[in-house]
Short mmCIF file of C-alpha atoms and ligand atoms in Angstrom, two decimals:
data_model
loop_
_atom_site.label_atom_id
_atom_site.label_comp_id
_atom_site.label_asym_id
_atom_site.label_seq_id
_atom_site.Cartn_x
_atom_site.Cartn_y
_atom_site.Cartn_z
CA SER Z 23 148.99 169.60 122.81
CA ALA Z 24 146.83 166.47 123.33
CA ARG Z 25 147.94 163.43 121.34
CA PHE Z 26 146.22 160.15 120.71
CA SER Z 27 147.66 157.50 123.07
CA GLY Z 28 148.17 154.56 120.76
CA LYS Z 29 150.93 152.97 122.79
CA ALA Z 30 151.60 149.35 122.19
CA PRO Z 31 151.16 146.86 125.09
CA GLY Z 32 154.35 146.35 127.01
CA CYS Z 33 155.59 149.87 126.44
CA LEU Z 34 153.63 151.12 129.45
CA SER Z 35 155.09 153.30 132.24
CA LYS Z 36 155.45 151.40 135.55
CA SER Z 37 153.91 154.06 137.82
CA ASN Z 38 152.79 151.79 140.66
CA LYS Z 39 154.96 152.12 143.72
CA SER Z 40 153.65 149.12 145.80
CA LYS Z 41 156.23 146.65 146.95
CA SER Z 42 154.63 143.55 148.37
CA SER Z 43 152.28 141.67 146.12
CA GLY Z 44 152.49 144.36 143.46
CA SER Z 45 148.71 144.61 143.06
CA GLN Z 46 147.74 147.38 145.50
CA ASN Z 47 146.11 150.43 143.87
CA LYS Z 48 146.25 148.76 140.48
CA PRO Z 49 142.99 148.33 138.67
CA ARG Z 50 140.82 145.23 138.87
CA ILE Z 51 139.49 144.46 135.45
CA ALA Z 52 136.67 142.03 134.55
CA VAL Z 53 136.55 140.61 130.96
CA ILE Z 54 133.04 139.33 130.17
CA GLY Z 55 133.34 136.73 127.39
CA ALA Z 56 137.00 136.02 128.09
CA CYS Z 57 136.89 132.55 126.50
CA GLY Z 58 135.89 133.82 123.05
CA GLY Z 59 137.75 134.75 119.92
CA ILE Z 60 138.43 138.30 121.02
CA GLY Z 61 138.31 137.49 124.76
CA GLN Z 62 141.30 135.17 124.81
CA PRO Z 63 143.88 137.29 123.03
CA LEU Z 64 142.49 140.37 124.88
CA ALA Z 65 142.98 138.64 128.17
CA LEU Z 66 146.57 137.84 127.11
CA LEU Z 67 147.34 141.39 126.26
CA LEU Z 68 145.82 142.65 129.52
CA LYS Z 69 147.88 140.04 131.47
CA LEU Z 70 151.02 141.45 129.90
CA ASN Z 71 150.32 144.93 131.21
CA PRO Z 72 152.15 145.38 134.62
CA SER Z 73 149.82 148.23 135.59
CA ILE Z 74 146.97 145.82 136.11
CA GLY Z 75 146.39 144.30 139.60
CA GLU Z 76 143.73 141.65 138.83
CA LEU Z 77 142.09 140.11 135.89
CA ILE Z 78 138.70 138.50 136.44
CA LEU Z 79 137.86 136.28 133.51
CA VAL Z 80 134.17 135.52 132.94
CA ASP Z 81 132.43 133.32 130.39
CA LYS Z 82 129.52 130.92 130.17
CA ASP Z 83 131.97 128.34 128.74
CA ASN Z 84 134.55 126.72 130.99
CA MET Z 85 136.80 129.54 132.06
CA ALA Z 86 139.11 127.52 134.29
CA GLY Z 87 141.43 126.36 131.66
CA VAL Z 88 142.22 129.70 130.04
CA ALA Z 89 142.57 131.24 133.50
CA ALA Z 90 145.04 128.60 134.64
CA ASP Z 91 146.98 128.93 131.42
CA LEU Z 92 147.23 132.77 131.71
CA SER Z 93 147.95 132.73 135.44
CA HIS Z 94 151.47 131.17 134.68
CA ILE Z 95 152.68 134.32 132.93
CA GLU Z 96 155.15 136.16 135.14
CA THR Z 97 153.38 139.50 135.45
CA PRO Z 98 151.72 141.02 138.59
CA ALA Z 99 148.11 140.67 137.52
CA LYS Z 100 146.33 138.04 139.61
CA VAL Z 101 143.97 135.89 137.55
CA SER Z 102 140.59 134.76 138.85
CA HIS Z 103 137.67 133.23 136.92
CA PHE Z 104 133.94 132.60 136.85
CA THR Z 105 132.12 130.12 134.66
CA THR Z 106 128.69 131.65 134.66
CA GLN Z 107 125.73 132.97 132.61
CA ASN Z 108 125.40 135.75 135.10
CA PRO Z 109 128.00 138.50 134.92
CA GLY Z 110 126.84 139.65 138.35
CA ASP Z 111 128.60 136.74 139.98
CA ALA Z 112 131.88 138.21 138.96
CA LEU Z 113 131.12 141.86 139.73
CA LYS Z 114 130.10 141.50 143.39
CA GLY Z 115 133.39 142.80 144.86
CA GLY Z 116 133.35 145.79 142.44
CA VAL Z 117 135.86 146.26 139.62
CA ASP Z 118 137.46 149.28 138.12
CA ILE Z 119 136.94 148.42 134.54
CA ILE Z 120 134.51 145.92 132.79
CA VAL Z 121 135.63 144.95 129.26
CA LEU Z 122 132.85 143.33 127.33
CA PRO Z 123 133.83 141.38 124.15
CA ALA Z 124 131.08 138.74 124.53
CA GLY Z 125 128.63 137.85 121.73
CA VAL Z 126 128.56 136.24 118.37
CA PRO Z 127 130.57 137.47 115.31
CA ARG Z 128 129.32 138.18 111.78
CA LYS Z 129 129.16 135.59 108.98
CA PRO Z 130 129.75 136.60 105.32
CA GLY Z 131 126.87 138.62 104.05
CA MET Z 132 125.79 139.97 107.43
CA LYS Z 133 125.91 143.61 108.51
CA ARG Z 134 126.87 144.49 112.12
CA SER Z 135 123.24 145.44 112.79
CA ASP Z 136 122.22 141.82 111.99
CA LEU Z 137 123.97 140.80 115.28
CA PHE Z 138 121.72 142.89 117.45
CA VAL Z 139 119.15 140.12 118.00
CA SER Z 140 121.88 137.69 119.20
CA ASN Z 141 124.06 140.16 121.12
CA ALA Z 142 121.83 142.70 122.80
CA LYS Z 143 121.01 140.37 125.75
CA VAL Z 144 124.60 139.98 127.00
CA VAL Z 145 125.05 143.73 126.94
CA TYR Z 146 121.68 144.20 128.71
CA ASP Z 147 122.67 141.61 131.40
CA THR Z 148 126.14 142.99 131.91
CA ALA Z 149 124.88 146.62 132.29
CA LYS Z 150 122.22 145.38 134.75
CA ALA Z 151 124.79 143.46 136.77
CA MET Z 152 127.13 146.41 136.74
CA GLY Z 153 124.34 148.80 138.00
CA GLU Z 154 123.58 146.30 140.80
CA HIS Z 155 127.08 145.33 141.90
CA SER Z 156 129.67 147.71 140.52
CA PRO Z 157 128.07 151.01 139.38
CA ASP Z 158 131.28 152.96 139.56
CA SER Z 159 133.00 150.84 137.01
CA ILE Z 160 134.15 152.03 133.60
CA LEU Z 161 132.41 149.88 130.96
CA LEU Z 162 134.19 149.23 127.69
CA ILE Z 163 131.89 147.66 125.14
CA ILE Z 164 133.47 145.74 122.21
CA THR Z 165 130.33 143.61 121.44
CA ASN Z 166 128.71 144.47 118.06
CA PRO Z 167 126.71 146.26 116.88
CA VAL Z 168 128.45 148.98 118.92
CA ASN Z 169 126.20 151.77 117.60
CA SER Z 170 123.11 150.05 119.10
CA VAL Z 171 124.42 148.13 122.19
CA VAL Z 172 126.03 151.14 123.79
CA PRO Z 173 122.54 152.74 124.02
CA VAL Z 174 121.33 149.42 125.49
CA ALA Z 175 123.83 149.59 128.23
CA CYS Z 176 123.19 153.26 128.87
CA GLU Z 177 119.40 152.86 129.03
CA VAL Z 178 119.64 149.95 131.44
CA LEU Z 179 121.89 151.96 133.78
CA LYS Z 180 119.70 155.07 133.36
CA ASN Z 181 116.66 153.09 134.42
CA GLN Z 182 118.54 151.99 137.55
CA GLY Z 183 119.55 155.60 138.28
CA LYS Z 184 123.17 154.46 137.86
CA LEU Z 185 124.27 155.97 134.57
CA ASN Z 186 127.51 157.87 134.59
CA PRO Z 187 127.92 158.88 130.94
CA LYS Z 188 131.63 159.62 131.37
CA LYS Z 189 132.35 155.95 132.11
CA ILE Z 190 130.62 154.16 129.24
CA PHE Z 191 132.76 153.57 126.13
CA GLY Z 192 131.94 151.85 122.82
CA ALA Z 193 135.16 150.68 121.26
CA SER Z 194 135.66 152.18 117.85
CA THR Z 195 139.44 152.03 118.39
CA LEU Z 196 139.95 149.37 115.70
CA ASP Z 197 138.93 152.10 113.10
CA SER Z 198 141.69 154.36 114.53
CA VAL Z 199 144.12 151.41 114.36
CA ARG Z 200 143.21 150.52 110.78
CA ALA Z 201 143.28 154.16 109.61
CA ALA Z 202 146.82 154.56 110.93
CA THR Z 203 147.91 151.30 109.27
CA PHE Z 204 146.38 152.13 105.93
CA ILE Z 205 147.66 155.69 105.87
CA GLY Z 206 151.03 154.45 106.97
CA GLU Z 207 151.05 152.08 103.96
CA ILE Z 208 149.94 154.83 101.52
CA THR Z 209 152.45 157.39 102.75
CA ASN Z 210 155.24 155.00 103.54
CA THR Z 211 155.31 156.19 107.13
CA ASP Z 212 155.67 154.07 110.32
CA PRO Z 213 152.09 153.47 111.30
CA ARG Z 214 152.88 154.01 114.96
CA GLU Z 215 153.53 157.69 114.17
CA VAL Z 216 150.21 158.11 112.31
CA VAL Z 217 147.20 159.55 114.08
CA VAL Z 218 143.87 159.94 112.22
CA PRO Z 219 140.96 161.34 114.24
CA LEU Z 220 137.82 159.17 113.89
CA ILE Z 221 134.23 160.34 114.36
CA GLY Z 222 130.75 158.85 113.87
CA GLY Z 223 130.14 155.28 114.91
CA HIS Z 224 131.58 151.75 114.30
CA SER Z 225 129.89 150.39 111.21
CA GLY Z 226 129.98 150.97 107.45
CA THR Z 227 129.49 154.57 106.43
CA THR Z 228 129.28 155.79 110.08
CA ILE Z 229 133.06 155.21 110.33
CA ILE Z 230 134.41 158.68 109.43
CA PRO Z 231 138.16 159.50 109.34
CA LEU Z 232 139.23 163.12 109.56
CA LEU Z 233 142.16 163.06 107.21
CA SER Z 234 142.30 166.89 107.13
CA ARG Z 235 143.50 166.66 110.73
CA SER Z 236 145.72 163.66 110.58
CA HIS Z 237 149.18 163.75 111.98
CA PRO Z 238 151.59 163.93 110.17
CA SER Z 239 149.55 165.75 107.67
CA VAL Z 240 148.46 163.79 104.61
CA THR Z 241 147.26 165.00 101.28
CA LEU Z 242 144.92 162.53 99.77
CA GLU Z 243 142.26 163.72 97.26
CA GLY Z 244 139.92 162.45 94.62
CA GLU Z 245 139.75 158.72 93.91
CA LYS Z 246 142.70 157.91 96.24
CA ARG Z 247 140.78 159.48 99.15
CA ASP Z 248 137.60 157.69 98.25
CA GLU Z 249 139.49 154.44 98.09
CA PHE Z 250 141.02 154.92 101.50
CA VAL Z 251 137.64 155.76 103.06
CA LYS Z 252 135.97 152.82 101.43
CA LYS Z 253 138.72 150.43 102.51
CA LEU Z 254 138.49 151.68 106.07
CA GLN Z 255 134.66 151.49 106.22
CA ASN Z 256 134.77 147.96 104.76
CA ALA Z 257 137.75 146.63 106.64
CA GLY Z 258 135.78 144.68 109.21
CA THR Z 259 133.72 143.09 106.42
CA ALA Z 260 136.88 142.18 104.50
CA VAL Z 261 138.11 140.21 107.51
CA VAL Z 262 134.65 138.53 107.83
CA GLN Z 263 134.93 137.49 104.19
CA ALA Z 264 138.46 136.31 104.48
CA LYS Z 265 137.59 134.23 107.44
CA ALA Z 266 134.82 132.68 105.37
CA GLY Z 267 132.31 131.74 108.06
CA LYS Z 268 134.81 131.42 110.93
CA GLY Z 269 134.02 134.80 112.42
CA SER Z 270 135.35 138.32 112.30
CA ALA Z 271 138.43 140.28 113.43
CA THR Z 272 139.62 138.90 116.79
CA LEU Z 273 143.36 139.69 117.03
CA ALA Z 274 143.34 143.21 115.79
CA MET Z 275 140.14 143.80 117.77
CA ALA Z 276 141.76 142.45 120.95
CA TYR Z 277 144.69 144.79 120.35
CA ALA Z 278 142.37 147.73 119.72
CA GLY Z 279 140.33 146.99 122.87
CA SER Z 280 143.53 146.66 124.86
CA ARG Z 281 144.83 149.97 123.48
CA LEU Z 282 141.62 151.79 124.62
CA CYS Z 283 141.75 149.98 127.97
CA PHE Z 284 145.45 150.92 128.52
CA GLY Z 285 144.62 154.52 127.60
CA ILE Z 286 141.91 154.55 130.20
CA ILE Z 287 144.23 153.07 132.79
CA ARG Z 288 147.04 155.55 132.13
CA ALA Z 289 144.68 158.47 132.40
CA MET Z 290 143.22 156.94 135.66
CA GLN Z 291 146.72 156.80 137.06
CA GLY Z 292 147.38 160.46 136.28
CA GLU Z 293 148.94 160.57 132.84
CA SER Z 294 147.75 163.67 131.07
CA ASN Z 295 147.01 164.27 127.33
CA VAL Z 296 145.67 160.72 126.80
CA VAL Z 297 143.32 161.01 123.77
CA GLU Z 298 141.33 158.25 122.12
CA SER Z 299 138.26 158.37 119.93
CA ALA Z 300 135.38 156.25 121.22
CA TYR Z 301 131.56 155.98 120.81
CA VAL Z 302 130.01 157.61 123.84
CA VAL Z 303 126.99 159.46 125.22
CA SER Z 304 127.27 162.80 123.54
CA ASP Z 305 125.83 166.35 123.45
CA ILE Z 306 128.15 167.43 120.64
CA TYR Z 307 125.71 167.18 117.80
CA PRO Z 308 122.03 167.87 118.65
CA GLU Z 309 120.51 165.05 116.64
CA LEU Z 310 122.77 162.37 118.04
CA LYS Z 311 122.62 161.12 121.66
CA TYR Z 312 125.69 158.92 120.96
CA LEU Z 313 128.67 159.76 118.85
CA ALA Z 314 132.34 158.79 118.47
CA THR Z 315 134.71 161.76 118.76
CA PRO Z 316 138.19 162.22 120.11
CA LEU Z 317 137.96 162.27 123.98
CA LEU Z 318 140.51 163.51 126.50
CA LEU Z 319 140.60 160.80 129.19
CA GLY Z 320 141.04 161.48 132.89
CA LYS Z 321 140.91 159.89 136.36
CA ASN Z 322 137.27 159.07 136.01
CA GLY Z 323 136.78 158.20 132.41
CA ILE Z 324 136.03 161.02 129.96
CA GLU Z 325 137.54 164.25 131.22
CA LYS Z 326 136.61 166.30 128.10
CA ASN Z 327 134.80 165.49 124.86
CA LEU Z 328 137.02 167.18 122.24
CA GLY Z 329 134.08 167.24 119.87
CA LEU Z 330 133.96 167.08 116.09
CA GLY Z 331 136.45 169.92 115.60
CA LYS Z 332 137.25 171.35 112.25
CA MET Z 333 136.20 169.36 109.22
CA ASN Z 334 136.56 170.03 105.50
CA ASP Z 335 133.55 169.91 103.11
CA TYR Z 336 134.24 166.24 102.14
CA GLU Z 337 134.24 165.16 105.88
CA THR Z 338 131.23 167.22 106.66
CA ASP Z 339 129.39 165.54 103.76
CA LEU Z 340 130.37 162.02 105.00
CA PHE Z 341 129.12 162.97 108.50
CA CYS Z 342 125.81 164.44 107.37
CA LYS Z 343 125.09 161.39 105.22
CA ALA Z 344 125.76 159.10 108.22
CA VAL Z 345 123.48 160.91 110.71
CA PRO Z 346 120.25 159.18 109.66
CA GLN Z 347 121.83 155.66 110.06
CA MET Z 348 123.29 156.52 113.44
CA LYS Z 349 119.92 157.77 114.70
CA LYS Z 350 118.31 154.47 113.58
CA ASP Z 351 121.04 152.45 115.25
CA VAL Z 352 120.40 154.28 118.59
CA ALA Z 353 116.67 153.90 118.28
CA LEU Z 354 117.12 150.12 117.87
CA GLY Z 355 118.94 149.88 121.22
CA GLU Z 356 116.50 152.13 123.02
CA LYS Z 357 113.46 150.20 121.67
CA TYR Z 358 115.05 146.91 122.95
CA VAL Z 359 115.38 148.21 126.51
CA LYS Z 360 111.77 149.57 126.50
CA GLU Z 361 110.52 146.18 125.39
CA GLN Z 362 112.26 144.44 128.27
CA GLY Z 363 110.01 146.46 130.60
C1 LMR D 727 135.49 144.85 113.02
O1 LMR D 727 135.48 146.04 112.71
O2 LMR D 727 136.32 144.09 112.53
C2 LMR D 727 134.45 144.36 114.02
O3 LMR D 727 133.52 145.28 114.26
C3 LMR D 727 133.86 143.00 113.61
C4 LMR D 727 133.01 143.04 112.41
O4 LMR D 727 131.98 142.43 112.39
O5 LMR D 727 133.41 143.71 111.46
#
């Protein structure tokens, strides 16, 4: 049966058979915002993956130094770089995957949605550049607020007639990563063995773990279950508070982004049963145009949306309570694109 991927970087199968430079048929990946707090460790994790042919590092800040630094690591991925405000400069040759961690992080007291005003533009510009120069790319959005900026990207691409809903991913993977870690701690299990399906979105109460379907099975009820759910929903905020004005999760987020990216690559290269939850265009629940659910990945992005599946009453209640917020989050993104004309 399908399992979540969750493989750590460095444990990846070496399926590429090319002999010369080692980069033929391997994906070209652009990282937009590669100089930033998430961008740098993410670029490092991607560089360590021997399945990647080329890394194109893009940032408005000087990208040359980080690129020179990374290029010395003895793995096949070639490193190129662009210092530019315009992501289009980097996408002209076409890339297989665009990973977008650009944008500003939260400060204590802020909600993820407070970042929309600052971060919508880079998502808008990236989607526009993708539609113009590299419409067949897979786009993996890490920039917050994910619940609202994924609709921004999709509306831009739709307006260009270039939207392929199977190729646009909002990274909610850090919620899967944290859920496995916290359940591993509670049950004294190796967290690498723990899989908790995640649905909803990537903010506060829209982060919904389906413990009733976790693997191995977990029995957590009453206050203990409430505590776990609260800790998971508040985990990003806890990091923001601990960093005390110096940003939000960068290392675990880089890991989570790379995990989703590697799952996408493994599926692209023919591995079967690669499953990850992500926030995507969805027709699973009539009121929500976008929804995070477990997805079976394939050669061209999403092969099959595995849907909400079976939920118990507690999980159904969490989901129903989150629906109004998720609708608002989507509306915010759609309104922004309309206003740009
Ligand atoms: C996280 O979950 O850590 C990220 O979405 C960053 C944040 O602002 O919480």
